[in-house]
Each structure stands twice: as structure tokens, then as C-alpha cells.
Coordinates of C-alpha atoms and ligand atoms in Angstrom, one line a residue:
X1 CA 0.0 0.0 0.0
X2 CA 1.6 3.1 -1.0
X3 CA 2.0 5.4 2.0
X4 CA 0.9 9.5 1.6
X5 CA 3.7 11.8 0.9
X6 CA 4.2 14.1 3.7
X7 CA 6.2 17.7 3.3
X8 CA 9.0 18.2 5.3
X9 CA 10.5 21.8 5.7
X10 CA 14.3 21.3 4.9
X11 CA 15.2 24.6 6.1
X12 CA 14.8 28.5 6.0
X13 CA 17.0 31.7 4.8
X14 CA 16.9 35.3 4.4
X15 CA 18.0 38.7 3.3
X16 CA 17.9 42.3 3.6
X17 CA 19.5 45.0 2.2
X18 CA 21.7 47.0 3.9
X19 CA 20.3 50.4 3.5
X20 CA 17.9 51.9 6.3
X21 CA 15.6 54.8 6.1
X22 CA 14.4 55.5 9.3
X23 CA 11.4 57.7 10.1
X24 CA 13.6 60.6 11.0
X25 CA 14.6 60.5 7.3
X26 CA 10.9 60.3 5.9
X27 CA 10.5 63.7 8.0
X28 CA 13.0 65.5 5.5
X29 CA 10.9 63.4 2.4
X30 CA 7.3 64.4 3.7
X31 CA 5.3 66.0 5.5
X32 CA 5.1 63.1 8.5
X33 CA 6.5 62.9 11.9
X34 CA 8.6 59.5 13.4
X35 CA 5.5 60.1 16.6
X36 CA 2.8 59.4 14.0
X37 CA 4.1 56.1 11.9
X38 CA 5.1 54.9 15.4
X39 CA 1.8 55.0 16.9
X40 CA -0.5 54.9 13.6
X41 CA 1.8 52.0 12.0
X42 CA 4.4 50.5 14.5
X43 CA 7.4 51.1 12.3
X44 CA 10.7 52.8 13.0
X45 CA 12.6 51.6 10.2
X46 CA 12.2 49.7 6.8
X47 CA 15.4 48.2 4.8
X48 CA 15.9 49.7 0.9
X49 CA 17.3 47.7 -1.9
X50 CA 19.9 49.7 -4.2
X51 CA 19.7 50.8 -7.7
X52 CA 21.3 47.8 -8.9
X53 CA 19.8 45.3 -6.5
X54 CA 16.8 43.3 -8.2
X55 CA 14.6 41.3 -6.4
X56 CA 15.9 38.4 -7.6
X57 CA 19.4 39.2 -6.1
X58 CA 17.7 39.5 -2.5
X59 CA 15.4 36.1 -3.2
X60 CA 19.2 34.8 -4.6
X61 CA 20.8 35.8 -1.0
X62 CA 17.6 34.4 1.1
X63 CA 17.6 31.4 -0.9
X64 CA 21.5 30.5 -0.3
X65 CA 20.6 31.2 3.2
X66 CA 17.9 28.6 2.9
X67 CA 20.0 26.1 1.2
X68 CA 22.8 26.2 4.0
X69 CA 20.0 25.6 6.3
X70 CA 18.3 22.7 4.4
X71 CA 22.2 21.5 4.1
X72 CA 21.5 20.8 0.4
X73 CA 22.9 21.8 -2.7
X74 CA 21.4 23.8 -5.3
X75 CA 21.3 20.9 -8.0
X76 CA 18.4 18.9 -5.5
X77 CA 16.3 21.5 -5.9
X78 CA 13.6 20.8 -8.4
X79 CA 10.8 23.5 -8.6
X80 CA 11.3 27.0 -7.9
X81 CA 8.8 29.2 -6.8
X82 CA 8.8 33.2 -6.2
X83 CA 6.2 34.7 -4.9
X84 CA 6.3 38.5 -5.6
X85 CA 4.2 42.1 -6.5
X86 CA 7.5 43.4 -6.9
X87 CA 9.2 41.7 -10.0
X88 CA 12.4 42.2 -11.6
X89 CA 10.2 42.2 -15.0
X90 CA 6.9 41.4 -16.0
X91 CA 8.9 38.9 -18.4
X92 CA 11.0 36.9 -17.5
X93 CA 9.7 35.8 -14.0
X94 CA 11.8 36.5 -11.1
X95 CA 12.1 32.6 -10.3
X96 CA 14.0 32.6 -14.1
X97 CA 16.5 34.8 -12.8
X98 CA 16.8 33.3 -9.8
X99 CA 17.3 30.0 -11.3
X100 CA 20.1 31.7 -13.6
X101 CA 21.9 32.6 -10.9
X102 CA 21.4 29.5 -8.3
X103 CA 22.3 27.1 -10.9
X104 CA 20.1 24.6 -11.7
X105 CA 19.3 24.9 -15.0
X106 CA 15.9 22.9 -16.9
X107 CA 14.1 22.7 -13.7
X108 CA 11.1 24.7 -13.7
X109 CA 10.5 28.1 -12.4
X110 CA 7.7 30.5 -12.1
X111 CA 6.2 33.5 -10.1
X112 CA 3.4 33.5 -8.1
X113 CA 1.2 36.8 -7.4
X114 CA -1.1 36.7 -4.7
X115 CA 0.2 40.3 -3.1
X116 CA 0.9 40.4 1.0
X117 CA -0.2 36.4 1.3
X118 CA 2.0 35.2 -1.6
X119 CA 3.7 33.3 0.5
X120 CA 1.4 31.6 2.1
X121 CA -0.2 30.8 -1.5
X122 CA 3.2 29.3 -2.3
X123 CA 3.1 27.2 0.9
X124 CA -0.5 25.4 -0.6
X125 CA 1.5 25.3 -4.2
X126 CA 4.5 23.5 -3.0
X127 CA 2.4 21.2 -0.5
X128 CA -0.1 20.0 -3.3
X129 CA 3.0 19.6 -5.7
X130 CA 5.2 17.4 -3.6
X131 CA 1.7 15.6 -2.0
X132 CA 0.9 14.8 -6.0
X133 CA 4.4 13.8 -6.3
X134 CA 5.0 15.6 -9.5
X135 CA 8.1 17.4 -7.9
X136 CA 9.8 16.5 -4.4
X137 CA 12.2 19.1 -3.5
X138 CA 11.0 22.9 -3.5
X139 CA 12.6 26.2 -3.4
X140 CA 9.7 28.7 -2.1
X141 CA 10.7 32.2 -1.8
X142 CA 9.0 35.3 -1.4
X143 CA 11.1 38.3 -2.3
X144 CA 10.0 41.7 -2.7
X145 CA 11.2 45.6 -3.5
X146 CA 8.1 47.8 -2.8
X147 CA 10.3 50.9 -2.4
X148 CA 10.7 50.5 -6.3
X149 CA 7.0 51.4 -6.7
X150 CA 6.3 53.6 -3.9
X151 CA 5.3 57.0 -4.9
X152 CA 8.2 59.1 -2.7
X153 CA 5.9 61.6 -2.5
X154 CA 3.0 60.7 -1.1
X155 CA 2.7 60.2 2.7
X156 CA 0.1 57.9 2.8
X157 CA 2.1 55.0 1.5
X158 CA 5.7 55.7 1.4
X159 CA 6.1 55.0 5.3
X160 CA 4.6 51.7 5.2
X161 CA 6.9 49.8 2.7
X162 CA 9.8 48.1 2.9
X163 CA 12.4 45.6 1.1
X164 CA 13.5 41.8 1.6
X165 CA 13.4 38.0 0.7
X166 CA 13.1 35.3 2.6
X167 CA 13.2 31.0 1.3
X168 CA 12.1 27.9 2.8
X169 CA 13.2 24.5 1.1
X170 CA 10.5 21.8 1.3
X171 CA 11.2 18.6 0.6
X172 CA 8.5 14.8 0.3
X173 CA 8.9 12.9 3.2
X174 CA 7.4 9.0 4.2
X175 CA 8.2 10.3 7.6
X176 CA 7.8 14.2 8.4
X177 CA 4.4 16.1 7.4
X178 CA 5.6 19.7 9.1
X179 CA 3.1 21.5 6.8
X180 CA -0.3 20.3 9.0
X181 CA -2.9 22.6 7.0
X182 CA -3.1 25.8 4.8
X183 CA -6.4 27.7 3.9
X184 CA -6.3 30.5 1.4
X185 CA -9.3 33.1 0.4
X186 CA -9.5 36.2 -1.8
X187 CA -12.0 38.5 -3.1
X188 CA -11.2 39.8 -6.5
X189 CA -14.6 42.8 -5.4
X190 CA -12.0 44.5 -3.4
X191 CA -9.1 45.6 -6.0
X192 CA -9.6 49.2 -6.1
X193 CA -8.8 49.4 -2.4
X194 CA -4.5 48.3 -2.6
X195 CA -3.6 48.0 -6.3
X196 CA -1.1 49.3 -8.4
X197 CA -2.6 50.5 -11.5
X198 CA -0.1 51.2 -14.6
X199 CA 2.2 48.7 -16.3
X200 CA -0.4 45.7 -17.0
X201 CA -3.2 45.8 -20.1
X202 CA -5.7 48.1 -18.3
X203 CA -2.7 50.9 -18.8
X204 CA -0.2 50.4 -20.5
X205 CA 2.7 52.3 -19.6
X206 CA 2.9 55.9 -21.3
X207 CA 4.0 59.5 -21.0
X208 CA 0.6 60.1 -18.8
X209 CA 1.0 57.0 -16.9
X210 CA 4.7 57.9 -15.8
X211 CA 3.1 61.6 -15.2
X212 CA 0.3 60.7 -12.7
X213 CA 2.4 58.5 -11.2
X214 CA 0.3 55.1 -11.5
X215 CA 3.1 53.2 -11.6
X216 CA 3.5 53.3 -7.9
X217 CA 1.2 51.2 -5.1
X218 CA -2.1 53.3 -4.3
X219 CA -4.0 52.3 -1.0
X220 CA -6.8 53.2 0.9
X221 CA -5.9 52.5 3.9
X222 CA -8.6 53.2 6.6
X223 CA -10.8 50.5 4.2
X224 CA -8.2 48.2 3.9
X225 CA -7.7 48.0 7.5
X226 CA -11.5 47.5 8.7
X227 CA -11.6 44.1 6.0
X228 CA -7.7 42.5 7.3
X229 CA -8.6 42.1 10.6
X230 CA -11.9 39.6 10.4
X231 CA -9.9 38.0 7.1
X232 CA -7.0 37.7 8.9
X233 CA -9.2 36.0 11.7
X234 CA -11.3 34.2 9.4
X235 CA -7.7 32.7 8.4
X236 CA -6.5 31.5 11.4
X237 CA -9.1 29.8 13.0
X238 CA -10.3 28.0 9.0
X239 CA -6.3 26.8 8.8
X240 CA -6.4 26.1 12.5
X241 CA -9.6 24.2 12.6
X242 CA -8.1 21.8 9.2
X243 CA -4.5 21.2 11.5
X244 CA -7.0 19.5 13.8
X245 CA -4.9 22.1 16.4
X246 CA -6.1 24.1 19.3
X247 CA -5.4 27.7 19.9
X248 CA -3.1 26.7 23.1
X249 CA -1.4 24.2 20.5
X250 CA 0.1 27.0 18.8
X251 CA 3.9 27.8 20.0
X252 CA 4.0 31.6 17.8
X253 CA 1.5 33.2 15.9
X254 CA 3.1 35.0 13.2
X255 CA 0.7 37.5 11.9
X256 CA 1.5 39.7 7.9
X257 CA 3.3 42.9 9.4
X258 CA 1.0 45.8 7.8
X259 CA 0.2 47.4 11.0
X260 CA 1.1 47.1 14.9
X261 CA -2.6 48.0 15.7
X262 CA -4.2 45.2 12.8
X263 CA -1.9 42.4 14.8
X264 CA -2.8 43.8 18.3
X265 CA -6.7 43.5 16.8
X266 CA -6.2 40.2 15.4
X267 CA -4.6 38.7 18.5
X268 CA -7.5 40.6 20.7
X269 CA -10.1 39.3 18.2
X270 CA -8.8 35.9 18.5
X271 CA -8.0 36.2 22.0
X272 CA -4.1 35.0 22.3
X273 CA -1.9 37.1 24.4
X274 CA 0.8 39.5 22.8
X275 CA 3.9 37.5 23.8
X276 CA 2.8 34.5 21.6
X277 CA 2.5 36.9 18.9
X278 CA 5.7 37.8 16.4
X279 CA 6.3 41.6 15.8
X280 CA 9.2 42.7 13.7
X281 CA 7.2 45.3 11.7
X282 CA 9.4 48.2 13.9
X283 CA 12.8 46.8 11.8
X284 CA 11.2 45.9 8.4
X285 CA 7.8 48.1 7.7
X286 CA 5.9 45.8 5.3
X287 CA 7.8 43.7 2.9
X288 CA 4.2 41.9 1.2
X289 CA 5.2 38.5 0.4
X290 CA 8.7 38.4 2.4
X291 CA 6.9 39.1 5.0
X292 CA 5.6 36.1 6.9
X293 CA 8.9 33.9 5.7
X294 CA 11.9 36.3 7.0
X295 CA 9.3 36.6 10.2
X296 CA 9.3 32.7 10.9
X297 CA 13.3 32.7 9.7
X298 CA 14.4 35.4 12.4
X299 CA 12.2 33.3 15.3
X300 CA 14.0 30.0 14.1
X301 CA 17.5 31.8 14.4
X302 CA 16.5 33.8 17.9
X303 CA 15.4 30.4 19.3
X304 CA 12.1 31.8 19.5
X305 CA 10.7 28.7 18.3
X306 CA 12.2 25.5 18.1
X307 CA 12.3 21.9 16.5
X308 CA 8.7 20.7 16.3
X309 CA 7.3 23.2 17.3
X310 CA 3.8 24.4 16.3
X311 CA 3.7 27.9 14.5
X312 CA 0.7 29.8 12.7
X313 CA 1.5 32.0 9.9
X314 CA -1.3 34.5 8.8
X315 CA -1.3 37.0 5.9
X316 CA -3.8 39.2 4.1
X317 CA -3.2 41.9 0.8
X318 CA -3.9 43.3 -2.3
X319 CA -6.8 41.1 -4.1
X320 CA -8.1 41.1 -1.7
X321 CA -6.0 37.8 -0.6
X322 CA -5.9 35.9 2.6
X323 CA -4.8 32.8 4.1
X324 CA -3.0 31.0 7.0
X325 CA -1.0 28.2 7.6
X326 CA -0.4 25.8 10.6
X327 CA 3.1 24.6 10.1
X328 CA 5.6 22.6 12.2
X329 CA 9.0 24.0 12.6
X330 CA 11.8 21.7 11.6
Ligands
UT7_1 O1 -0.2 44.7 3.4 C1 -1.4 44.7 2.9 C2 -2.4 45.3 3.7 N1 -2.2 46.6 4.1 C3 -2.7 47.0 5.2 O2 -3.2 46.2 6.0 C4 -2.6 48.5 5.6 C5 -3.9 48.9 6.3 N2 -4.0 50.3 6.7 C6 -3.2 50.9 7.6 O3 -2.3 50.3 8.1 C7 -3.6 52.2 8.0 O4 -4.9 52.5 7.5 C8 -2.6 53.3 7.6 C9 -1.4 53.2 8.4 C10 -2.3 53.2 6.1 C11 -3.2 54.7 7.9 O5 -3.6 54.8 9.2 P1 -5.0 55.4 9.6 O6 -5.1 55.4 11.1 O7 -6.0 54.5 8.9 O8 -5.0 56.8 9.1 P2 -5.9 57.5 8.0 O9 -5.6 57.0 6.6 O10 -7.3 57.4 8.4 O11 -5.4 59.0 8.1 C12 -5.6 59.7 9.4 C13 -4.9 61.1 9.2 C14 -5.3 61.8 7.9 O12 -5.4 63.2 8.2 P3 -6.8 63.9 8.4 O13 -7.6 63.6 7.1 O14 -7.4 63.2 9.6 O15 -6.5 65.3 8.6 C15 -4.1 61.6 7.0 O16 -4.0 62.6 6.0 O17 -3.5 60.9 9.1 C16 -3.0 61.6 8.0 N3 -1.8 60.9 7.5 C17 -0.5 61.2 7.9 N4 -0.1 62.1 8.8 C18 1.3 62.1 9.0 C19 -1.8 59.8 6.6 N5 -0.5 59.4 6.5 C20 0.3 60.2 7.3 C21 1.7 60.3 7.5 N6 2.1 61.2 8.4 N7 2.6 59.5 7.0

């Protein structure tokens, strides 16, 4: 009898670049203050990729990270997934370029766009791939470089957003199943709330395109805000209730970094106490897809969490997109 294929995470990476813009340097950009993206966001500081720094060079950095953490070599890998918003090009993907530059060439590689819960899309992707057993060893990253389509001017977005990458190898396994559930939602009614409107068909880029600026991420925040928390809920307790897991199972929640006070709701709605909760949003502002994956990476490598145990990642973005995912920390 043929036993069901289990996913075992092989290890985790990740990268930032080494430029910081701190609040006190958005003062001198905008008209903002450090006191109100503190208190109305939680941030302090968010990492910036240079000029000549892709996206795919952070995902390559996070995903050699990864790799020396799975203890593998490049040439095992045999699907690579990159879930971004933020791509080096609309064509190629950013997983080609990555693939150029990790190594293995023929294996297949493609992008995945599912904005701030990319990565927790690519989580479901690589589980039902290696359950199918179509491929058995996955690179999943999620990389991102929202400061390359922020609009610098406008103070309503440009404090949020950040840069970074992080990777997780996952690998079959007759043994291990670490990924214990994943449920994903989106609602496609919501897309003029977060989008980013130029460069795709609807507008093609042009002189007036580059003029109003539409190639850079427009948000309304206050909306977005009031439909994250119940879908980031909504999340967690769906993937929570398919892990067959109770809330006092869970070791570390760790919540999409968009906002200090949508994770203080979201643990209040759900009722878990703060100190199970993961907050680096002060360090990173929000990196979309990156998020959730260099969150879970810097709580493996602080011994915040350890082997086996039980963590819940949550995300919610631009769609709109949600989903969660119970997973068990190698
Ligand atoms: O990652 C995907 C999902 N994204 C999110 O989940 C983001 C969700 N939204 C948010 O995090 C918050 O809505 C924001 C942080 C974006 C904004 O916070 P808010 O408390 O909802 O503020 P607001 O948009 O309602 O604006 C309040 C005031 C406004 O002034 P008036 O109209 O009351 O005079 C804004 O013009 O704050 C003003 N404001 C600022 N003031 C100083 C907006 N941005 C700034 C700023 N500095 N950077």
C-alpha cells in the first residue's frame, strides 16, 4: 500500500539590504512625523534595496541562506517558486533569474502573485506539488522591493513599505508532514482598495501613466484596514480548525506585518496574548510577500521557536488575498 507523501520543511533563509531609512529620514521626504508612523503603524525603520539590486538578487541571497540551512545543494532542488508584486520584470519571471543565478538549470520556475499572502499561497502550491508527487524538492521564496514602486511623494504609502526576501526548502517525506494545514481566500470585489494601476493591459505604460504616477502602489488605507482584521481571523481559526490544532497548541503566531494595531486587533479578536504573537514590523515596515517567511526565519534563528514546534503564519493583501498556515517548525 503506498504510503501518503508528507512535506517536510528542509530549512529557511533570508535577506535584507543594507540600507535603512528611518522615520527621521521620511520627516526631510514628507510632510510626516517619526510620533505618528510609530503609533498609527508601529514602524521605526524599513530596509531599501539599491539601484542595482533586483529582487531576484535578495530572493538569490535568502535562498543561499535557505540552502545552507536545508544542508542541500542547489542541484536537488527541483521546482522554484517566487512569490512576488514586486518583480524584476513582467517577463521573464523572477524565479528565471533566480534560477540563472542559483544554478540549476531545466528545472522549472515561475512566479506567483497573490500580493501580501504570496507566500502563504506558495506554501498550498509546493504542499499539493510534492503531495501529487509531481516534484519532491522545492525552493519557495517570497522576495520583494516595494520601495521601487512607492510614490516618494505621497505620505500615505511611502512610510509603510519596505524591502526583503526570505526562502524555505520543502522537501516529500514518508516520515515528516511539518506543513499540518493551509487555507487560502481572496475577493477579487476589493481591487480598487491596494492595487497598483499602470504597467499591466488596463494601462499600458505611457507618457501620462509615468506623469500621474500610476506606476506606484495606491491604498486606501482606513478601508483596507477594517476588511484584514476579520480576514486575517477568518484565516487563522479556517487553517487552525483543518490542522485539527487548538489555539493553546500553537507555540508563535506570526501575523503579515502591515500594521502594529491590525496584529494587536487580530490577536485581541482571537483572544491569544501578545507574547505569543511575532512583531518585527518596527525593523522591516511591510515587505508583502517576504513578510511572513523572514518573520518565521528570524524566530527560528532567535530560538524563538524550536524543533517541532507548532507555528501559525497569517497573511492578508492586495486582491483582496488571505490565508493562514499551521506549520511545524523543523
Ligand atoms: O499589506 C497589505 C495590507 N495593508 C494594510 O493592511 C494596511 C492597512 N491600513 C493601515 O495600516 C492604516 O490605515 C494606515 C497606516 C495606512 C493609515 O492609518 P489610519 O489610522 O487609517 O490613518 P488615515 O488614513 O485614516 O489618516 C488619518 C490622518 C489623515 O489626516 P486627516 O484627514 O485626519 O487630517 C491623513 O492625512 O493621518 C494623515 N496621515 C498622515 N499624517 C502624518 C496619513 N499618512 C500620514 C503620515 N504622516 N505618513
Amino acid at each position: 500500500m503506498n504510503r501518503k507523501i508528507g512535506v517536510k520543511i528542509l530549512g529557511t533563509g533570508s535577506y535584507f539590504p543594507k540600507k535603512i531609512l528611518t522615520n527621521a529620514d521620511l520627516e526631510k521626504m514628507v510632510d510626516t512625523s517619526d510620533e505618528w508612523i510609530s503609533t498609527r503603524t508601529g514602524i521605526s525603520e524599513r530596509r531599501i534595496s539599491e539601484k542595482n539590486e533586483p529582487t531576484s538578487e535578495l530572493a538569490y541571497k535568502a535562498s543561499i541562506d535557505a540552502l545552507m540551512s536545508a544542508n542541500i545543494k542547489a542541484e536537488c532542488i527541483d521546482l522554484i517558486l517566487v512569490a512576488t508584486t514586486t518583480p524584476d520584470m513582467l517577463c521573464p519571471s523572477t524565479a528565471c533569474f533566480l534560477q540563472m543565478r542559483l544554478g540549476p538549470t531545466f528545472i522549472p520556475a515561475f512566479d506567483l502573485s497573490a500580493a501580501c499572502s504570496g507566500f502563504i499561497y506558495g506554501i498550498a502550491v509546493a504542499k499539493a506539488f510534492i503531495e501529487s508527487g509531481l516534484y519532491k524538492t522545492i525552493l519557495l521564496v517570497g522576495a520583494e522591493e516595494l520601495s521601487k514602486f512607492t510614490d516618494w511623494t505621497d505620505r500615505n504609502t511611502c512610510v509603510l513599505f519596505g524591502d526583503g526576501a526570505g526562502a524555505m526548502v520543502l522537501s516529500a517525506s514518508q516520515e515528516n508532514n511539518d506543513i499540518l494545514s493551509v487555507f487560502l481566500g481572496a475577493n477579487g470585489i476589493y481591487s480598487n482598495l491596494l492595487f497598483l494601476p499602470a504597467g499591466g493591459s488596463v494601462h499600458p505604460a505611457t507618457v501620462h501613466t509615468v506623469n500621474e504616477k500610476m506606476h506606484t502602489i495606491k491604498m486606501h488605507g482606513r478601508e483596507v484596514f477594517k476588511i484584514a482584521v476579520p480576514k486575517m481571523v477568518l484565516a487563522a481559526t479556517k487553517a487552525l480548525e483543518l490542522s485539527g490544532k487548538r489555539l493553546d497548541d500553537i507555540k508563535l503566531f506570526i501575523p503579515h506585518q502591515a500594521n502594529m494595531r491590525i496584529i494587536e486587533a487580530v490577536a485581541k479578536k482571537m483572544g491569544i496574548s501578545m507574547d505569543k504573537v511575532f512583531v518585527n514590523i518596527y525593523k522591516t515596515g511591510n515587505i508583502s510577500a517576504a513578510t511572513t517567511i523572514t518573520a518565521l526565519d528570524e524566530a527560528i534563528k532567535t530560538n524563538r521557536v524550536n524543533k517541532n514546534d507548532i507555528v501559525e503564519l497569517i497573511a492578508f493583501g492586495g486582491g483582496f488575498t488571505w490565508g493562514a498556515a499551521v506549520i511545524k517548525v523543523t
